[in-house]
Coordinates of C-alpha atoms in Angstrom, one line a residue:
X13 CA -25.3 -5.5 65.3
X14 CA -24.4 -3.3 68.3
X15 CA -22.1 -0.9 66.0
X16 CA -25.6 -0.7 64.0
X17 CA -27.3 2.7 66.4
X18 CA -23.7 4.0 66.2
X19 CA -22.9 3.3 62.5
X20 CA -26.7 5.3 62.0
X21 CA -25.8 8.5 64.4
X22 CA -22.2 9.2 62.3
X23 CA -24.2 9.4 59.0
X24 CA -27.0 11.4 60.0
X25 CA -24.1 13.5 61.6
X26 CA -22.9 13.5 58.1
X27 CA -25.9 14.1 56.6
X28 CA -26.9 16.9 59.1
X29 CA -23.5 19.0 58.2
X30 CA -23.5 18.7 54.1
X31 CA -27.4 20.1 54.6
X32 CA -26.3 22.8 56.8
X33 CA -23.7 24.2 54.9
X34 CA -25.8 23.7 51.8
X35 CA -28.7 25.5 53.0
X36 CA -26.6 28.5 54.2
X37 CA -25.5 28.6 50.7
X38 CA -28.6 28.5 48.9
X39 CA -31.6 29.4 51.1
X40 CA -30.9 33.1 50.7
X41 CA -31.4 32.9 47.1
X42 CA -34.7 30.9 47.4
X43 CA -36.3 33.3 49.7
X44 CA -35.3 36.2 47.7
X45 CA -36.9 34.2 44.4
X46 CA -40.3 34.0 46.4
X47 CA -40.0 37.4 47.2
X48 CA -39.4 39.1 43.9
X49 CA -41.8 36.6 42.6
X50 CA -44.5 37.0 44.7
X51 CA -44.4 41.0 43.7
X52 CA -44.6 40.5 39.9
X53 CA -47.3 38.3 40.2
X54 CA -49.4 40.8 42.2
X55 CA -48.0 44.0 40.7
X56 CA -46.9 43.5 37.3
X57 CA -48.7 40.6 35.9
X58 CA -51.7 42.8 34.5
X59 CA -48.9 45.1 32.7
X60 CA -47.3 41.6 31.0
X61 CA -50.1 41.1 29.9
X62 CA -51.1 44.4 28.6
X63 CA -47.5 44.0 26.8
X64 CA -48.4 40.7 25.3
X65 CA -51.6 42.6 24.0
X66 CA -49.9 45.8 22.8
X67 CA -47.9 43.4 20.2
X68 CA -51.1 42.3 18.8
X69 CA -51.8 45.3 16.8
X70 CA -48.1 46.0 15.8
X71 CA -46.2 45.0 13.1
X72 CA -43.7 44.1 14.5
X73 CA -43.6 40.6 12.3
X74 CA -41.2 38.1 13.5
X75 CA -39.3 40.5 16.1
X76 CA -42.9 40.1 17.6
X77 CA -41.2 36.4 19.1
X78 CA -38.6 37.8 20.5
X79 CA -40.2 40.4 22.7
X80 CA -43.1 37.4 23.5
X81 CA -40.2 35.3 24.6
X82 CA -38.9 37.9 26.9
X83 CA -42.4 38.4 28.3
X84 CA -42.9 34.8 29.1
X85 CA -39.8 35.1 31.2
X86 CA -41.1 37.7 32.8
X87 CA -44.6 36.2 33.0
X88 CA -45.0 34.2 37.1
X89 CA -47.3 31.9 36.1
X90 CA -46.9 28.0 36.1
X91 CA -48.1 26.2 32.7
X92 CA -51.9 25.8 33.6
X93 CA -51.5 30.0 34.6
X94 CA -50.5 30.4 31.3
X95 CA -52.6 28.1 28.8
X96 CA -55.7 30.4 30.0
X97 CA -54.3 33.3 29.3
X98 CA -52.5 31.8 26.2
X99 CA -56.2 31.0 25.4
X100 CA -57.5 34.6 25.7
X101 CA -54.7 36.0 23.7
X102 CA -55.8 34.1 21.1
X103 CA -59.5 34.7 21.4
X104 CA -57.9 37.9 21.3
X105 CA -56.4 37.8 17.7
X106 CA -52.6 37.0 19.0
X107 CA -50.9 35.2 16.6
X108 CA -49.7 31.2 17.2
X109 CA -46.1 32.3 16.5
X110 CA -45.5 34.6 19.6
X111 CA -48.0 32.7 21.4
X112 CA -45.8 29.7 21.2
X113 CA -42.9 32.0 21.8
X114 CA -44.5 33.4 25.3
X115 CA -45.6 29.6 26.4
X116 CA -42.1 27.9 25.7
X117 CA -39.9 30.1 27.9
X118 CA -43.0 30.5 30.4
X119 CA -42.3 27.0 30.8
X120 CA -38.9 27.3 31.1
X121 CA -38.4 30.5 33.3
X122 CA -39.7 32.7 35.7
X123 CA -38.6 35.7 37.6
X124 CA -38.6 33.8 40.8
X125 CA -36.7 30.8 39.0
X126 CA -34.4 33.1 37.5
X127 CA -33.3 34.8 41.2
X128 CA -33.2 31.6 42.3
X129 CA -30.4 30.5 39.6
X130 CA -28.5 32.9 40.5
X131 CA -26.9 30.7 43.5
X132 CA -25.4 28.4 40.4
X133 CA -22.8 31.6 39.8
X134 CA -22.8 34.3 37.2
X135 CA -21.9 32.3 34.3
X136 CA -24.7 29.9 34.8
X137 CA -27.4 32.4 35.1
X138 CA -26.9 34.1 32.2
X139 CA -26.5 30.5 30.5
X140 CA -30.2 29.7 31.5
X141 CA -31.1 33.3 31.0
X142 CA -30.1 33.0 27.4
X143 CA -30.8 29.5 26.6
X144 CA -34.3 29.7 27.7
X145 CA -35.1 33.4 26.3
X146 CA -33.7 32.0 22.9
X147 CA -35.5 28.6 23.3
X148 CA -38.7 30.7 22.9
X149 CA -37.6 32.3 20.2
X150 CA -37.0 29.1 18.3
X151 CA -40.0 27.3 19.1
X152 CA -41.9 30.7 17.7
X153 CA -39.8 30.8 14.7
X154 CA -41.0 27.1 14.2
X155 CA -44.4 27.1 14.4
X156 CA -44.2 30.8 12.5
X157 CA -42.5 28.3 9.8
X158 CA -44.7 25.4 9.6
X159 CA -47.9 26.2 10.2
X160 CA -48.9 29.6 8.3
X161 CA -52.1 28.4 7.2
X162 CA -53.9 26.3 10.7
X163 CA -53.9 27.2 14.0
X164 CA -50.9 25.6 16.0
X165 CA -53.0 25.5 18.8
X166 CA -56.6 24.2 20.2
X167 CA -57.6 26.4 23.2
X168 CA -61.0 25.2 23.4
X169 CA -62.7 24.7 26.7
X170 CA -60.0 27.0 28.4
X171 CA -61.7 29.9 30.0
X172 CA -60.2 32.8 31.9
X173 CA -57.7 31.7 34.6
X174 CA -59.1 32.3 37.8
X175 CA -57.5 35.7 39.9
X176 CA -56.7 34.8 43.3
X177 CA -54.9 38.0 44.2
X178 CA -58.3 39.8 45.2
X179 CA -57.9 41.5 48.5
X180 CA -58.3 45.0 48.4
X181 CA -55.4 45.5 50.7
X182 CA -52.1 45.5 48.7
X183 CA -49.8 44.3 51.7
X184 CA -52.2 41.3 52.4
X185 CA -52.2 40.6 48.9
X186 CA -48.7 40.5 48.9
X187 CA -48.7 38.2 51.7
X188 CA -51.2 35.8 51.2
X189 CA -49.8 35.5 47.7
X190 CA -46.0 34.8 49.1
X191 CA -47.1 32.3 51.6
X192 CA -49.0 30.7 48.5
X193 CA -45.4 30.2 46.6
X194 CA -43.5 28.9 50.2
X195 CA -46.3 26.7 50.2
X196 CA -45.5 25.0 47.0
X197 CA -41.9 25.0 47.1
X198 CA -41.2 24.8 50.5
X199 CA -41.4 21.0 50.1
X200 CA -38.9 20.5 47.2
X201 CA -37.1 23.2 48.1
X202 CA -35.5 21.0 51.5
X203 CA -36.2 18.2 49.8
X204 CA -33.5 19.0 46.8
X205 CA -31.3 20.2 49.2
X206 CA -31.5 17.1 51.2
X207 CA -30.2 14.8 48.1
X208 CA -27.4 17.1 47.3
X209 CA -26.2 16.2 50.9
X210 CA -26.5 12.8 49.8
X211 CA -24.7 13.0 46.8
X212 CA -22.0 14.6 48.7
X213 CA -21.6 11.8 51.3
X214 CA -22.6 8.8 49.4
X215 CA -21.5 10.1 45.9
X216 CA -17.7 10.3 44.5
X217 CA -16.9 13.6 42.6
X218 CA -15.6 11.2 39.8
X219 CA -18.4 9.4 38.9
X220 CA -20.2 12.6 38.5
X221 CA -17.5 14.2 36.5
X222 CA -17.9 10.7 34.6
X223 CA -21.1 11.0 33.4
X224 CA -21.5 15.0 33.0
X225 CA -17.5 16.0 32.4
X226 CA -16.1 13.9 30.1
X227 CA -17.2 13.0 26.8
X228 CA -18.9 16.3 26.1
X229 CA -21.7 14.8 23.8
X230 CA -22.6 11.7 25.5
X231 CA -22.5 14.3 29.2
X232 CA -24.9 16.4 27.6
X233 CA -27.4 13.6 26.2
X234 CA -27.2 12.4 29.3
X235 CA -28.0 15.6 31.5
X236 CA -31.3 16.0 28.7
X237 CA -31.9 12.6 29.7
X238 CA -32.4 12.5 33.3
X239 CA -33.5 15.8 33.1
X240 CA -36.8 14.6 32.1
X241 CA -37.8 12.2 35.2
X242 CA -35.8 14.1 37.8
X243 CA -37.3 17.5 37.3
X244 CA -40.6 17.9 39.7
X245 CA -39.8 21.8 41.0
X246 CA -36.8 24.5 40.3
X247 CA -36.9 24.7 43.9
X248 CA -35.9 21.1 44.4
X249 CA -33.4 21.0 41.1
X250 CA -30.7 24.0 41.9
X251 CA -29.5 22.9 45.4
X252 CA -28.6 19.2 42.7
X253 CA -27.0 21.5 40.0
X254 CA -25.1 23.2 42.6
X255 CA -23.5 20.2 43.7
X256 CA -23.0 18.8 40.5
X257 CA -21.1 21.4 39.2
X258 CA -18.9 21.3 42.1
X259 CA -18.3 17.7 41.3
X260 CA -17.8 17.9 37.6
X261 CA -20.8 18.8 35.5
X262 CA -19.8 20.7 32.3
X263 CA -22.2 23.9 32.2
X264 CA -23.8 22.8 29.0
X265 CA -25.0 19.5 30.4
X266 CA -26.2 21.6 33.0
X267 CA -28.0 23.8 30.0
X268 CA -29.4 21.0 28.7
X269 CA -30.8 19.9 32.0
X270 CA -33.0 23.0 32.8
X271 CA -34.1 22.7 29.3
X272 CA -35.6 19.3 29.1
X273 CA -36.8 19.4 33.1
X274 CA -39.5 21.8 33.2
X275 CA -40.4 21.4 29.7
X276 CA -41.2 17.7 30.1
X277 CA -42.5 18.1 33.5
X278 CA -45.3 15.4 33.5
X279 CA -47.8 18.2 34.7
X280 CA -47.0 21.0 32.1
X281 CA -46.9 17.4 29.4
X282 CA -50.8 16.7 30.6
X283 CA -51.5 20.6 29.7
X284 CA -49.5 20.8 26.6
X285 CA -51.6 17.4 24.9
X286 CA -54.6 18.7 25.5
X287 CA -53.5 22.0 23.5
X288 CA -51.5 20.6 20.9
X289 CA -52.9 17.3 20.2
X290 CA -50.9 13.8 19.4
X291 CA -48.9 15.6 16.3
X292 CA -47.9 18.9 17.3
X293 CA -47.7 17.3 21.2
X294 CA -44.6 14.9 19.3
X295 CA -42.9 17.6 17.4
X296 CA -43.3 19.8 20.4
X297 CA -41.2 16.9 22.1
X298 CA -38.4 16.5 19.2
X299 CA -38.1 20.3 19.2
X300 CA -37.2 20.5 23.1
X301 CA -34.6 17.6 22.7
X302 CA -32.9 18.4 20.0
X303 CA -32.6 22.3 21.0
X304 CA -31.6 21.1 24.4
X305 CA -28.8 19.3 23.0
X306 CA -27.5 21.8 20.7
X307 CA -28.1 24.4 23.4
X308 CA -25.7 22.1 25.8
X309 CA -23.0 21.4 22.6
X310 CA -23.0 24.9 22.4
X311 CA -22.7 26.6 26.2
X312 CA -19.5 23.7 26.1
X313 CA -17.6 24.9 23.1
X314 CA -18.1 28.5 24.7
X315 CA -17.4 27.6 28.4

């Protein structure tokens, strides 16, 4: 019992160091997320959605769901952000194909996400990058398919979202808008960072490289899997991926990961019923699985 106080002290020693250098790794790329993502949602978001408009009276057909795909990427809103504006584009005359295009890689990806990947390496960005951009277009080209004669969507009740980026002063703007996103993710942020110094103390490389390295199908169901209760914020998952990489993950069951975890967040799930109702809310499910596997089958066979 005596060894017990000295036993504690070596492994929050232990614990102290893996966060340290973990931190020093990754907190640059955080702050630089909430930076860069705190400017396109004050300057740019009215032009995004100017863009999202502009398509409406194109013809631009189904190339139309590529270029709404992009511009959800681009778009800084979280899910209830964009259902409101999703609902207005439709009010507006949008049709449900890019508007499912635009809301699937909203989900997914944001500017400020997409920085903050960037501490994964270069191959790994441009593997969520991709993955996501083209999970939008797939989930446009889907409802484009099956559902040319009914809406897709029910966006009754949604009104307007409400601006909160209203001073008159751009710099305060700026700020108050910046310390809203630190505010958020903050939390997760050293939270996420504190279980990857756990893995790597309490962890072994092999188990990781067991379950995410080995059999490529079974790592990759299983990434989609825990991918689904794991995922709360970006800013709490990356510091996780970064380790697990390190320790073994393949970079598709990575893929498959940052697939299913935002896009079966419980909180973007509660928005998405209410828009999509039981049968569409079910295929919307089935379609985020089984691209999410493919997607990590694939990013394997090329990595």
């Amino acid at each position: 019992m005596n060894d017990l106080p000295a036993l504690l002290h070596r492994e929050a020693v232990y614990l102290w160091y893996y966060f340290t250098v973990q931190l020093e790794q990754i907190l640059g790329w955080w702050a630089l997320g909430m930076l860069v993502g705190s400017a396109v949602s004050v300057f740019a978001k009215d032009a995004i959605r100017r863009a999202l408009l502009s398509l409406r009276g194109g013809r631009a057909g189904a190339l139309g769901i590529a270029a709404a795909s992009a511009l959800g990427i681009a778009s800084p809103l979280c899910m209830y952000g964009t259902i409101p504006i999703a609902a207005s584009l439709s009010r507006s005359g949008m049709r449900d194909d890019w508007l499912a295009a635009f809301m699937m890689s909203s989900i997914l990806l944001n500017p400020q996400l997409l920085l903050y990947s960037a501490a994964l390496g270069g191959a790994m960005l441009a593997v969520r990058l991709i993955s996501c951009f083209l999970c939008g277009v797939a989930a446009g080209a889907l409802v484009r398919a099956l559902c040319r004669r009914e809406s897709f969507f029910n966006f009754r009740g949604f009104a307007e979202p409400e601006n909160r980026d209203t001073d008159p002063n751009p710099l305060r703007r700026y700020g108050k808008n910046l310390w809203r996103n630190v505010r958020a993710t903050a939390g997760f942020f050293f939270l996420g960072v504190l279980l990857s110094a756990a893995f790597q103390r309490y962890v072994p490389a092999e188990t990781m490289t067991a379950l995410f390295g080995g059999n490529e199908a079974l790592g990759v169901l299983m990434a989609a899997t825990v991918g689904v209760p794991l995922y709360a914020c970006g800013g709490g998952t990356i510091p996780l991926l970064q380790q697990w990489l390190l320790d073994g993950m393949r970079p598709g069951s990575a893929a498959a990961f940052l697939l299913t975890g935002p896009s079966t967040k419980i909180t973007n799930l509660g928005a998405l019923k209410i828009v999509l109702g039981w049968k569409h809310f079910l295929l919307y499910l089935a379609f985020v699985m089984g691209f999410s596997l493919a997607a990590g089958l694939v990013v394997n066979a090329i990595l």
